[in-house]
Coordinates of C-alpha atoms in Angstrom, one line a residue:
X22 CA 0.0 0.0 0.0
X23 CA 1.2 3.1 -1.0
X24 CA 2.5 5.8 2.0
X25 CA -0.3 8.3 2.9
X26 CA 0.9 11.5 1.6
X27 CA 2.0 9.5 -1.9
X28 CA -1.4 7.9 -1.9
X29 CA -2.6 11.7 -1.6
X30 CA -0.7 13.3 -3.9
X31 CA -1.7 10.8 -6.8
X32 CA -5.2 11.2 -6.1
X33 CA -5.1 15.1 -6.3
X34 CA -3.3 15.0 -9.0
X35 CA -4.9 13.0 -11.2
X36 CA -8.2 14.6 -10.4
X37 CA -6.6 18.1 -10.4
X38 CA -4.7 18.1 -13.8
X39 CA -8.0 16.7 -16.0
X40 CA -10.5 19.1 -13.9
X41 CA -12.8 16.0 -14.2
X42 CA -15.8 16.0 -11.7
X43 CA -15.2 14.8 -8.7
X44 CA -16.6 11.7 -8.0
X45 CA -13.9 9.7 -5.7
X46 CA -13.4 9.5 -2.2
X47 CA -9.9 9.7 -2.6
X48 CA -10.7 13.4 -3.1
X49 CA -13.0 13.7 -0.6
X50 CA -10.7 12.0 2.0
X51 CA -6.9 11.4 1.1
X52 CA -6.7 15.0 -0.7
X53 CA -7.9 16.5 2.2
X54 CA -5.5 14.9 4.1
X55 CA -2.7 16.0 1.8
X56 CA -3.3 19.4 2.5
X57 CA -4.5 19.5 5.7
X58 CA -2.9 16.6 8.2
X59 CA 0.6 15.3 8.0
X60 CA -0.9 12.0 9.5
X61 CA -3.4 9.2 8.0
X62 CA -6.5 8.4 9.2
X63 CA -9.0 11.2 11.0
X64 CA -6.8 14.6 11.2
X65 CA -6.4 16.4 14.4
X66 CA -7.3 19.8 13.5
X67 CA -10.6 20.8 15.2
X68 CA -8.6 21.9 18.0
X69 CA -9.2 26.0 18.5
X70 CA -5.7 27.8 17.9
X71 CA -5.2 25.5 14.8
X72 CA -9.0 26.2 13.6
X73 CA -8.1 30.1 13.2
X74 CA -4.5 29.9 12.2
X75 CA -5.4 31.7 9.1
X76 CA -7.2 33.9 11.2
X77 CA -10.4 32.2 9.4
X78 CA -12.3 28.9 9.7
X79 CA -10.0 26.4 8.6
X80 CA -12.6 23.8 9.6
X81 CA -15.1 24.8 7.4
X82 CA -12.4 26.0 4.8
X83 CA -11.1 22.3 5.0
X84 CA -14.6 20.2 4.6
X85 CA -15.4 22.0 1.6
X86 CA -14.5 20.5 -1.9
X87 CA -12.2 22.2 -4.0
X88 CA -14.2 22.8 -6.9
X89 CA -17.5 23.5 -4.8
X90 CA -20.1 25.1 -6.8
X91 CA -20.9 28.6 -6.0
X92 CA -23.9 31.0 -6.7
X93 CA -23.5 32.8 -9.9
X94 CA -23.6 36.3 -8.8
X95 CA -23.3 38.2 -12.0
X96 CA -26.0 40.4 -13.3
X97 CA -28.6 38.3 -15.7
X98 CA -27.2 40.5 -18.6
X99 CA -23.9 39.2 -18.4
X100 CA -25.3 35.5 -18.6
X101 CA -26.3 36.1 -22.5
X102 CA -23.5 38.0 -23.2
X103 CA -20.7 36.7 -25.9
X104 CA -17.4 37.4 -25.2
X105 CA -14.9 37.8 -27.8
X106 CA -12.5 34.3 -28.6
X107 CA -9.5 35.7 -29.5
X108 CA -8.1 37.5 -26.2
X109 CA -4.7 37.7 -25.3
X110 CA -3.9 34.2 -22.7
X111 CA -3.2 35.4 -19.0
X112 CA -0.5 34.3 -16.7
X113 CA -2.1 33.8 -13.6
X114 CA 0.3 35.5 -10.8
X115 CA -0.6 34.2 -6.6
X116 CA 1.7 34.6 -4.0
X117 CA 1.0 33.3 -0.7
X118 CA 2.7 32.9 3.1
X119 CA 1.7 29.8 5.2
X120 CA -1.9 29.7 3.3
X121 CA -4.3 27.0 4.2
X122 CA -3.6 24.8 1.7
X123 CA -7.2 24.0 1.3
X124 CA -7.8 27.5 0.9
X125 CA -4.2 27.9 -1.8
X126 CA -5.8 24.7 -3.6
X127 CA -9.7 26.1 -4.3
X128 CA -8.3 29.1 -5.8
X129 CA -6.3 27.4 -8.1
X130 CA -9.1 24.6 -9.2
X131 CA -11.3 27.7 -9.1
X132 CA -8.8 29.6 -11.9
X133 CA -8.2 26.4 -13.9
X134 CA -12.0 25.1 -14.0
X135 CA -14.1 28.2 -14.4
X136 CA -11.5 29.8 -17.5
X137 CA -11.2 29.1 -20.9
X138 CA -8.3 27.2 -21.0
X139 CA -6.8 28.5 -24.2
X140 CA -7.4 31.8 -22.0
X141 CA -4.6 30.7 -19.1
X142 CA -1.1 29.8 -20.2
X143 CA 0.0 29.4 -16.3
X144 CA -0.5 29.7 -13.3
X145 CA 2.6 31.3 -11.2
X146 CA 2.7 30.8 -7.4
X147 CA 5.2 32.2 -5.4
X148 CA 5.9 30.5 -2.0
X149 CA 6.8 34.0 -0.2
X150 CA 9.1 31.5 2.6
X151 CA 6.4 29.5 4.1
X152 CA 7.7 27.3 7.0
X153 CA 6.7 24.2 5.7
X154 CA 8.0 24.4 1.5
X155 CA 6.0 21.4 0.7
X156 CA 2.7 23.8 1.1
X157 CA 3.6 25.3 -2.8
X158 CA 5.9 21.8 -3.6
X159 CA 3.0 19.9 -4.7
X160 CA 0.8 22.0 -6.2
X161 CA 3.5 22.2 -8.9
X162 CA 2.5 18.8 -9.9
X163 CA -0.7 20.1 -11.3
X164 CA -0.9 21.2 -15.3
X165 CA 0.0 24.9 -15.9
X166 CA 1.3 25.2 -12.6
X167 CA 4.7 26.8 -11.7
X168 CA 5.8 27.2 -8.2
X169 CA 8.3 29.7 -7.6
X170 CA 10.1 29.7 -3.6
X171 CA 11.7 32.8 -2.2
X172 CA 14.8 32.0 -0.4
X173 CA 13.7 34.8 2.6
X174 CA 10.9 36.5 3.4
X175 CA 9.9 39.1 1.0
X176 CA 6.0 40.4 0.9
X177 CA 3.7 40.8 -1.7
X178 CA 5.2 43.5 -3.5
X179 CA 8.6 41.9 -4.1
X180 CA 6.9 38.1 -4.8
X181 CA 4.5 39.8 -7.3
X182 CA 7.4 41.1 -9.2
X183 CA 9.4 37.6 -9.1
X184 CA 6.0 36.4 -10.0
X185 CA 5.3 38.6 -12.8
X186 CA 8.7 38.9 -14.1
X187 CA 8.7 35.0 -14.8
X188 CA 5.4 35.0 -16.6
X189 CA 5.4 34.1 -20.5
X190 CA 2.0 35.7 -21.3
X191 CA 1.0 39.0 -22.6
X192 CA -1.1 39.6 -19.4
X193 CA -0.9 39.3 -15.7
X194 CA -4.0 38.7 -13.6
X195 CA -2.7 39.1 -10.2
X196 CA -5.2 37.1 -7.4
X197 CA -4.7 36.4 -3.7
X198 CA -4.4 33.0 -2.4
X199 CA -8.3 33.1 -1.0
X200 CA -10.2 33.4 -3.5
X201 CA -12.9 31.5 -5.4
X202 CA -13.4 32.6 -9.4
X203 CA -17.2 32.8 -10.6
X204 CA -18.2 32.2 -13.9
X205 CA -16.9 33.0 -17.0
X206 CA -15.0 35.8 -14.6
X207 CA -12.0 36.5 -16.7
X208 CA -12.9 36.8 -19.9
X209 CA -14.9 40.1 -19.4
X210 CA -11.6 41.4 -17.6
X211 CA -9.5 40.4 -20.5
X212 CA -11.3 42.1 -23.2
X213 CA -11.0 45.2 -21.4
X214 CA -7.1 45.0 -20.9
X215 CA -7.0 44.1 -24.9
X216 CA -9.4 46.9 -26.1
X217 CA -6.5 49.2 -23.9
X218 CA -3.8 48.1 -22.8
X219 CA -3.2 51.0 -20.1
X220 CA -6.4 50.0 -18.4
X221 CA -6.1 48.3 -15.8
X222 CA -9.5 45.7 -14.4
X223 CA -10.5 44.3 -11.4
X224 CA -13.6 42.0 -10.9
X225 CA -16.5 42.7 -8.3
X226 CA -14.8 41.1 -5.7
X227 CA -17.7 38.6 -3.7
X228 CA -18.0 37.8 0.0
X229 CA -16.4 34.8 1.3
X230 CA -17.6 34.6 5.0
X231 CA -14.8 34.3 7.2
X232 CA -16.5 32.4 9.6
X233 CA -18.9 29.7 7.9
X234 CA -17.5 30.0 4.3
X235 CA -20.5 31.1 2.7
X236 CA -20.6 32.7 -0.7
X237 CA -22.3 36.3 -1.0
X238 CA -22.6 38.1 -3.8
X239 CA -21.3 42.2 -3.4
X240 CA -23.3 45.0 -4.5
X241 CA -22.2 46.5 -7.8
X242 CA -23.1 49.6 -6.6
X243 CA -19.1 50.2 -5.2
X244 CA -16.0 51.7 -6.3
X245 CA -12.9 52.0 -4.4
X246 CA -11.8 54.6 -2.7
X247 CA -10.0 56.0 0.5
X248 CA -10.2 58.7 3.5
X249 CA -7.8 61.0 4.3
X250 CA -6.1 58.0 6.7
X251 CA -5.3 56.5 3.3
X252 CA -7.2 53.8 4.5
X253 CA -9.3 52.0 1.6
X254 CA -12.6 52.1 1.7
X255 CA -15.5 51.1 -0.7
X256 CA -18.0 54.2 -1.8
X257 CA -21.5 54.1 -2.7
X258 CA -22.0 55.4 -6.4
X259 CA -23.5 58.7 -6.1
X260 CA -27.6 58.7 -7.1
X261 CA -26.9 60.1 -9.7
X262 CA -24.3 58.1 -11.0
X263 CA -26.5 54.5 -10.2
X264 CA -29.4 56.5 -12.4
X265 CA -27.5 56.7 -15.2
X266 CA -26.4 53.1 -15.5
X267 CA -29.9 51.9 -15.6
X268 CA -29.6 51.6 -19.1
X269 CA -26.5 49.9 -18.8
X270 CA -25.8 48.3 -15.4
X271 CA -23.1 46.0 -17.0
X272 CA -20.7 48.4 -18.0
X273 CA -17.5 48.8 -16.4
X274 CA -17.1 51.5 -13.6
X275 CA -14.4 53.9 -13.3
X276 CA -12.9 53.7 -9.9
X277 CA -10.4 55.9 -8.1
X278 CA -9.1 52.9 -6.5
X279 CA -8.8 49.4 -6.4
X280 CA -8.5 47.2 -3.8
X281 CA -5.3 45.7 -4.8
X282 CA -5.6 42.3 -4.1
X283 CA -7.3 41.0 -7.7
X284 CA -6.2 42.7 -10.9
X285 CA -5.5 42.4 -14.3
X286 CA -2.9 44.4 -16.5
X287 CA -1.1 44.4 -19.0
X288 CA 2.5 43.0 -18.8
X289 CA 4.4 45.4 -21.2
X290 CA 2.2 48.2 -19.3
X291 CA 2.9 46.9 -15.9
X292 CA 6.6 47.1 -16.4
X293 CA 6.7 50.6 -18.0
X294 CA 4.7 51.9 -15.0
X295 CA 7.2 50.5 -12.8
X296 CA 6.0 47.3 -11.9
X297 CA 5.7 47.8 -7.9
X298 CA 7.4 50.0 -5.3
X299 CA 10.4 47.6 -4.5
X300 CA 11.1 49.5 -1.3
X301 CA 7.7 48.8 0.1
X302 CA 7.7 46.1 2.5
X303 CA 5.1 43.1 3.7
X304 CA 1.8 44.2 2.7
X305 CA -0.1 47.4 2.7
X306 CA -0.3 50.5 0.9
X307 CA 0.7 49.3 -2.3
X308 CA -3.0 49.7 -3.1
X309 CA -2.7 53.4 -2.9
X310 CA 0.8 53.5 -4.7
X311 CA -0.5 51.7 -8.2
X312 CA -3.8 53.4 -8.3
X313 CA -2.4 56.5 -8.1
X314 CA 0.0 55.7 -10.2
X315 CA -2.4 54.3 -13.1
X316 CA -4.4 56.7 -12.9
X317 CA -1.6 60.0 -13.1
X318 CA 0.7 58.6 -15.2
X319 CA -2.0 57.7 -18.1
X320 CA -4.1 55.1 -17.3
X321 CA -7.2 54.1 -16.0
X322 CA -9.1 51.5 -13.2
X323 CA -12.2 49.8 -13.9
X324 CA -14.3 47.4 -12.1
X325 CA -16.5 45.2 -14.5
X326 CA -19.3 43.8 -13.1
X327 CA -19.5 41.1 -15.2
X328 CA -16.5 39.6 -13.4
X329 CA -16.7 38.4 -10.1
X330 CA -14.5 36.7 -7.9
X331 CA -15.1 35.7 -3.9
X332 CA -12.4 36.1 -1.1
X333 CA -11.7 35.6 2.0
X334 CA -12.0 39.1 4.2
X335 CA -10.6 38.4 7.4
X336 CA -10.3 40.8 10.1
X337 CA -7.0 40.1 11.2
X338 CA -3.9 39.3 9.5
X339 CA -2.5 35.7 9.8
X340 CA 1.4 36.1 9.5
X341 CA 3.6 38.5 11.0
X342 CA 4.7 41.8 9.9
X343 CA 8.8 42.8 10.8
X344 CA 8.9 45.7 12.8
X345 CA 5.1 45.5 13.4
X346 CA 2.1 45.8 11.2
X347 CA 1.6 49.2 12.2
X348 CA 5.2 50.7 11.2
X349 CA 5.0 48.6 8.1
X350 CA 1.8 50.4 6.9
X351 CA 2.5 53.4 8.0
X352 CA 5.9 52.9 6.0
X353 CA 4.4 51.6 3.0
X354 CA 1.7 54.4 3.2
X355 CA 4.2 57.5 3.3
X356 CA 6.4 56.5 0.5
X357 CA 3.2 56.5 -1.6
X358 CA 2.1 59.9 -0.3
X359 CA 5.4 61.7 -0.7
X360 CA 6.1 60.5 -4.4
X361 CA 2.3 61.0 -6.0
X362 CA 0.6 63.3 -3.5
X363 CA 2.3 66.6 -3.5
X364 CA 0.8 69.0 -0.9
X365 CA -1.7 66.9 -0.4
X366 CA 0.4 64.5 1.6
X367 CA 0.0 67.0 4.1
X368 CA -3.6 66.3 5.0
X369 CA -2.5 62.8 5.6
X370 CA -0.1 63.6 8.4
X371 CA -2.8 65.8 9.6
X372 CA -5.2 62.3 10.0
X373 CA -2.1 60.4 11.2
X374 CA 0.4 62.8 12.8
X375 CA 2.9 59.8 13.9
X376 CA 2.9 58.8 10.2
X377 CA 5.8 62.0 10.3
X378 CA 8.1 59.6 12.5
X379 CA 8.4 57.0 10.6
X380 CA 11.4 56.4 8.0
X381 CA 10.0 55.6 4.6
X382 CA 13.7 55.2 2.5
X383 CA 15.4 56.7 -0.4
X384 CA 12.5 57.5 -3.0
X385 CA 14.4 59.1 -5.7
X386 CA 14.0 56.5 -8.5
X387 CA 10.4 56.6 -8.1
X388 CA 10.1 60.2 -8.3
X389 CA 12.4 60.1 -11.4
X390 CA 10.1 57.5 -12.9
X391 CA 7.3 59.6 -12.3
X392 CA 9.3 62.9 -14.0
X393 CA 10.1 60.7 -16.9
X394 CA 6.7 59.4 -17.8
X395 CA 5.6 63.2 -17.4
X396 CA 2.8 61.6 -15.3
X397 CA 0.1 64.2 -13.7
X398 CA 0.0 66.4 -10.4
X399 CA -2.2 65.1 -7.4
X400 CA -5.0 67.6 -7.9
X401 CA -5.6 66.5 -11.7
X402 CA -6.3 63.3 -9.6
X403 CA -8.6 64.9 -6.9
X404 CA -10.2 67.1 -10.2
X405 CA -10.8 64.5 -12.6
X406 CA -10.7 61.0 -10.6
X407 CA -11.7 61.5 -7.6
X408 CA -14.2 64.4 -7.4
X409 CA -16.2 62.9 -4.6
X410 CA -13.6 63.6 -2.0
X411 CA -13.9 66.3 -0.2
X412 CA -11.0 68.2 0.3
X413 CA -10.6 70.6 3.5
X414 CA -10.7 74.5 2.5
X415 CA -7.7 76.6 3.4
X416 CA -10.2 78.1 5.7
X417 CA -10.6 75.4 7.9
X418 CA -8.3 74.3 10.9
X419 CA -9.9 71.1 11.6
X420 CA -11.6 69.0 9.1
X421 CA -13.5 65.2 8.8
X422 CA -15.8 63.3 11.3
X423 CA -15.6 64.2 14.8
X424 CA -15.7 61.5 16.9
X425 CA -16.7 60.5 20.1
X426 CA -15.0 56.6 20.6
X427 CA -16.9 54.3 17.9
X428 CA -19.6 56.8 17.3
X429 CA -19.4 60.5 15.4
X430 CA -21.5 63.9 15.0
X431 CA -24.1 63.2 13.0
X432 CA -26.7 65.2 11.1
X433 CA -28.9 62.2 10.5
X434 CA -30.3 63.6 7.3
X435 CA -31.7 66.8 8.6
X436 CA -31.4 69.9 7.1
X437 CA -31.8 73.5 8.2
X438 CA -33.4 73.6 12.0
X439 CA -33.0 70.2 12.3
X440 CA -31.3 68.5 15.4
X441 CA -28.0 67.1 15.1
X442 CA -27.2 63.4 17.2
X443 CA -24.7 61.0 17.4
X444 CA -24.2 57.7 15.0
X445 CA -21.9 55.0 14.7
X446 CA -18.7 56.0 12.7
X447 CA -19.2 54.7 8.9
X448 CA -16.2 56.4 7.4
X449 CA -17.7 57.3 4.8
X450 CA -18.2 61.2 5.1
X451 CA -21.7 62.4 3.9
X452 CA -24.0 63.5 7.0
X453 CA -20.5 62.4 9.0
X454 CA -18.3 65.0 7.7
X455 CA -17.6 68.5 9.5
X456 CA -15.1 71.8 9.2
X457 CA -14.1 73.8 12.3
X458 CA -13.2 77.0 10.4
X459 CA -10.8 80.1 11.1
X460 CA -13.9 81.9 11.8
X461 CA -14.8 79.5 14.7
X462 CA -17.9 78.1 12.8
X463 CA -18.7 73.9 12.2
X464 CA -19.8 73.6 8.9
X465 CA -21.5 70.4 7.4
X466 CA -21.6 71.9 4.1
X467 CA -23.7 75.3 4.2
X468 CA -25.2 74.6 7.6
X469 CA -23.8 75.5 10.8
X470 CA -24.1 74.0 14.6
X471 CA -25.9 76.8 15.9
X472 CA -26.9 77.2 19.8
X473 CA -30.4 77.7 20.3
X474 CA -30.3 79.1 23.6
X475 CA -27.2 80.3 25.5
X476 CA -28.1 78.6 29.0
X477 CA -27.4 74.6 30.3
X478 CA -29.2 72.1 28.0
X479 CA -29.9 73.8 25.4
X480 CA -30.4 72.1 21.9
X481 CA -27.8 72.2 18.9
X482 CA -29.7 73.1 15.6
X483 CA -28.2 73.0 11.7
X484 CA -28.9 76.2 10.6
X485 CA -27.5 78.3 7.2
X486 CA -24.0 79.9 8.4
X487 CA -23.7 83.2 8.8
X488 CA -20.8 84.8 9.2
X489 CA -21.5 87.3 12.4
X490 CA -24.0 85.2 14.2
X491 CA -22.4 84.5 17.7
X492 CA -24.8 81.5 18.0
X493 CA -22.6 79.7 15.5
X494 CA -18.9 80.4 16.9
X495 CA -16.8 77.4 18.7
X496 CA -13.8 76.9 19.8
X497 CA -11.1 73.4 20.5
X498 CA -10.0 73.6 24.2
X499 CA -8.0 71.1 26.0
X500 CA -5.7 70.0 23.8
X501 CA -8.3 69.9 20.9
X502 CA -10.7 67.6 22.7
X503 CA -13.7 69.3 23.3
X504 CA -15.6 71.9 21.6
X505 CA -16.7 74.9 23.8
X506 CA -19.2 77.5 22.5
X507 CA -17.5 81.1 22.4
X508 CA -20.5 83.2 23.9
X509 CA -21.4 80.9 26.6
X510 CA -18.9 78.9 27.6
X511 CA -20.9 76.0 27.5
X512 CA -19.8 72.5 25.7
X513 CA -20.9 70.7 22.8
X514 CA -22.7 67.5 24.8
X515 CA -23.9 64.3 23.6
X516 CA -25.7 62.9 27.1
X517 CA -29.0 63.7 25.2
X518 CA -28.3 62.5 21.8
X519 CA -31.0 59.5 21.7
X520 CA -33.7 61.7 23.7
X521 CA -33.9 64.5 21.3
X522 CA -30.6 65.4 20.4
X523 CA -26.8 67.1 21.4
X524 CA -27.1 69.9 23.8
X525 CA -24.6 72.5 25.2
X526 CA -23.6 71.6 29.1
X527 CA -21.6 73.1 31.5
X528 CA -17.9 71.7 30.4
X529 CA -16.2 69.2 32.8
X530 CA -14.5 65.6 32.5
X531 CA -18.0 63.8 31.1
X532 CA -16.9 61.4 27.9
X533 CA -20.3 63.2 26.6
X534 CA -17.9 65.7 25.9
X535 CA -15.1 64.2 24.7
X536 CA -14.7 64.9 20.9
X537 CA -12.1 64.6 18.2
X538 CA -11.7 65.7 14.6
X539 CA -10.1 63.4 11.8
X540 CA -7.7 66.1 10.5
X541 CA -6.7 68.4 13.1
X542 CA -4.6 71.1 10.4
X543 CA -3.3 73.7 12.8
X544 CA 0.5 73.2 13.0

């Protein structure tokens, strides 16, 4: 009899290679045991820290097949369209770090089942030093698939370069090492990419529930896009902007960002744009860096909705960051913000003042690409990209949501004499987003916190600003953390927000009190 993991590896393989249904239990038993027990007979995983490793269900991750169905999520007018047949072939680009290999191995039967295969020339994965080098060994047994093994610990940046610059096809669909591709998903993408080659694609990226491993379709109602943190976020289309794709609701949408993990490019394009920031370490920010970068030095970002792929969000990351995850963002984050956001940056270290401490490296090749491909300033950006985000005025000295712990000021969709309350933060500006000005007034747009009555308890009202009303002047004290109404010396109070809405209260040390701007701008 044949040793277990042997026994394993045949039966994966064979099944793997040909993409034949799956019908034997050597799949549903040894395979799993290849990747996810190094002993025969019933694995020992269900124990807790091993379960959330991957700071996911493994459990659930490891019962599933690997080519389990999943709902076709795609919009019923993608379902009758024809694609063209004679788009450029794609090498497939996944890096990964001590991955659940059940998770590693549903991505790739996911890529190789549900594409044309004339459509994939490879699939590259690049072993970024797992502990255990068999996790990537075997899966080179499978057709199409190259496994590439970093001698030391590099990140994603550095891997996806190895990754990319070992790739044979015209184009590069980069995809984390959690995901689960729909139907007909890449096609749609690679149409795009060969109608332009400086476009660059990413699918609607479904839900894959962290926790039970369900499969939920996103709204295609998002584009990508960040907060002065540069922290990426997803924003709602505008009204306007759902409205007039009613006609069309398939076609692609222009987004100011991407969220970095699952994209395709082309690879002549991807190398004159500088591939990736080499200097950037681990993970994080190198979101921001290319989608800036697309979009200023002549290209463009899409999202087609006719593309979908499912991941894994998890909350926490699984491996460990060098230094710390926090130093490592914040790293990654200011080297992107000193070569493409000009003045800008300075709003940035205004959100995150210790950002200013940390070393971000020698940038000068970076800057020198972007002189040489005569790429545009960061305001074109903000002008023509990126409209939507609102940008403090020079008049204001503190700008953003001001929060109170997890919740922040909140107009809650009133308008003029309506009472202002308190809301769970969302991050997402809109009713959430306020200006303390030179002139001591805090604007939400053209509305002003105005003080009905200058005595204990009185209610806070949005009403039109005007520039000499005394009713409408405030002021930061005590080290910025409260806001104290000039003519009364009262404080802004939120003790009353669910019973009828914020007050002014005598100031003390009350939390009710306690409130803090996003951007604080005054040096």
């Amino acid at each position: 009899m044949l040793p277990c993991w042997h026994l394993s590896s045949l039966c994966w393989e064979r099944e793997v290679s040909f993409l034949s249904v799956v019908k034997s239990t050597c799949i549903s038993r040894a395979a799993a045991y290849i990747f996810y027990s190094h002993s025969c007979g019933i694995p020992t995983i269900y124990e807790l820290p091993f379960q959330f490793l991957n700071k996911f269900n493994q459990v659930e991750s490891d019962k599933l097949r690997m080519d389990r169905a999943v709902p076709d999520t795609r919009h019923d007018h993608c379902r009758h369209k024809q694609w063209k047949t004679d788009l450029p072939a794609s090498s497939v680009v996944i890096t990964f770090h001590n991955e659940a290999r059940s998770a590693l191995l549903r991505t790739v039967v996911s890529v190789l089942k549900k594409s044309p295969p004339h459509l994939v020339k490879e699939i590259i994965l690049v072993d970024d030093y797992s502990d255990n080098p068999e996790d990537g060994a075997l899966l080179g047994k499978i057709e199409k698939v190259r496994v590439l093994r970093n001698d030391r610990r590099e990140g994603l940046m550095r891997s996806r370069v190895r990754g990319a610059d070992a790739a044979t096809a015209p184009v590069l669909t980069f995809l984390d090492s959690h995901c689960e591709c729909n139907e007909h998903w890449l096609e749609p993408l690679l149409e795009r990419v060969a109608e332009d080659k400086t476009r660059v694609v990413s699918p609607i990226i479904d839900v894959i529930n962290m926790d039970n491993f369900q499969y939920v379709g996103a709204s295609a109602d998002l584009k990508g896009g960040f907060d002065w943190n540069l922290v990426f976020k997803w924003d709602y289309m505008t009204l306007e902007q759902r409205r007039a794709r009613q006609g069309n609701p398939i076609a692609p949408i222009k987004t100011p960002m991407i969220a970095g993990g699952l994209f395709v490019m082309d690879k002549d394009n991807f190398e004159l744009l500088g591939k990736y920031d080499m200097m950037m370490d681990v993970w994080g920010g190198e979101n921001l860096e290319i989608s800036f970068r697309v979009w200023q030095c002549g290209g463009s970002l899409e999202i087609i909705p006719c593309s979908r792929v499912g991941h894994v969000f998890r909350k926490q990351h699984p491996y460990t960051f060098p230094g710390g995850s926090g130093t490592v963002f914040a790293r990654n984050t200011r080297r992107a913000a000193e070569v493409w956001m000009d003045e800008f940056k300075n709003f940035y270290y205004a959100a995150v003042p210790s950002a200013r401490n940390v070393p971000y490296g020698n940038i000068q090749s970076r800057l020198e690409m972007k002189k040489r491909l005569g790429c545009q300033p960061f305001k074109w950006y903000l002008e023509n990209v990126y409209p939507e985000l609102r940008v403090p005025d020079h008049q204001d000295i503190a700008f953003g949501a001001l929060q109170q712990g997890g919740n922040c000021l909140d107009t809650l969709g009133h308008f003029a004499d309506g009472v202002v309350g308190v809301y769970e933060c969302h991050n997402a500006g809109g009713n959430q987003e306020w200006a303390l000005t030179k002139d001591k007034s805090v604007k939400h747009m053209d509305l002003c916190l105005t003080v009905v009555d200058r005595t204990a308890g009185s209610l806070i009202k949005l009403q039109g600003c005007r520039e000499n009303d005394s009713r409408q002047k405030w002021e930061q004290i005590e080290s910025n953390s409260k806001l104290r109404h000039v003519g009364s010396n009262l404080c802004l109070d939120s003790r009353s927000a669910r019973m009828g809405g914020l007050t002014v209260e005598v100031c003390g040390p009350s939390l009710n009190q306690q409130w803090k701007f996003t951007l604080n701008l005054q040096s």
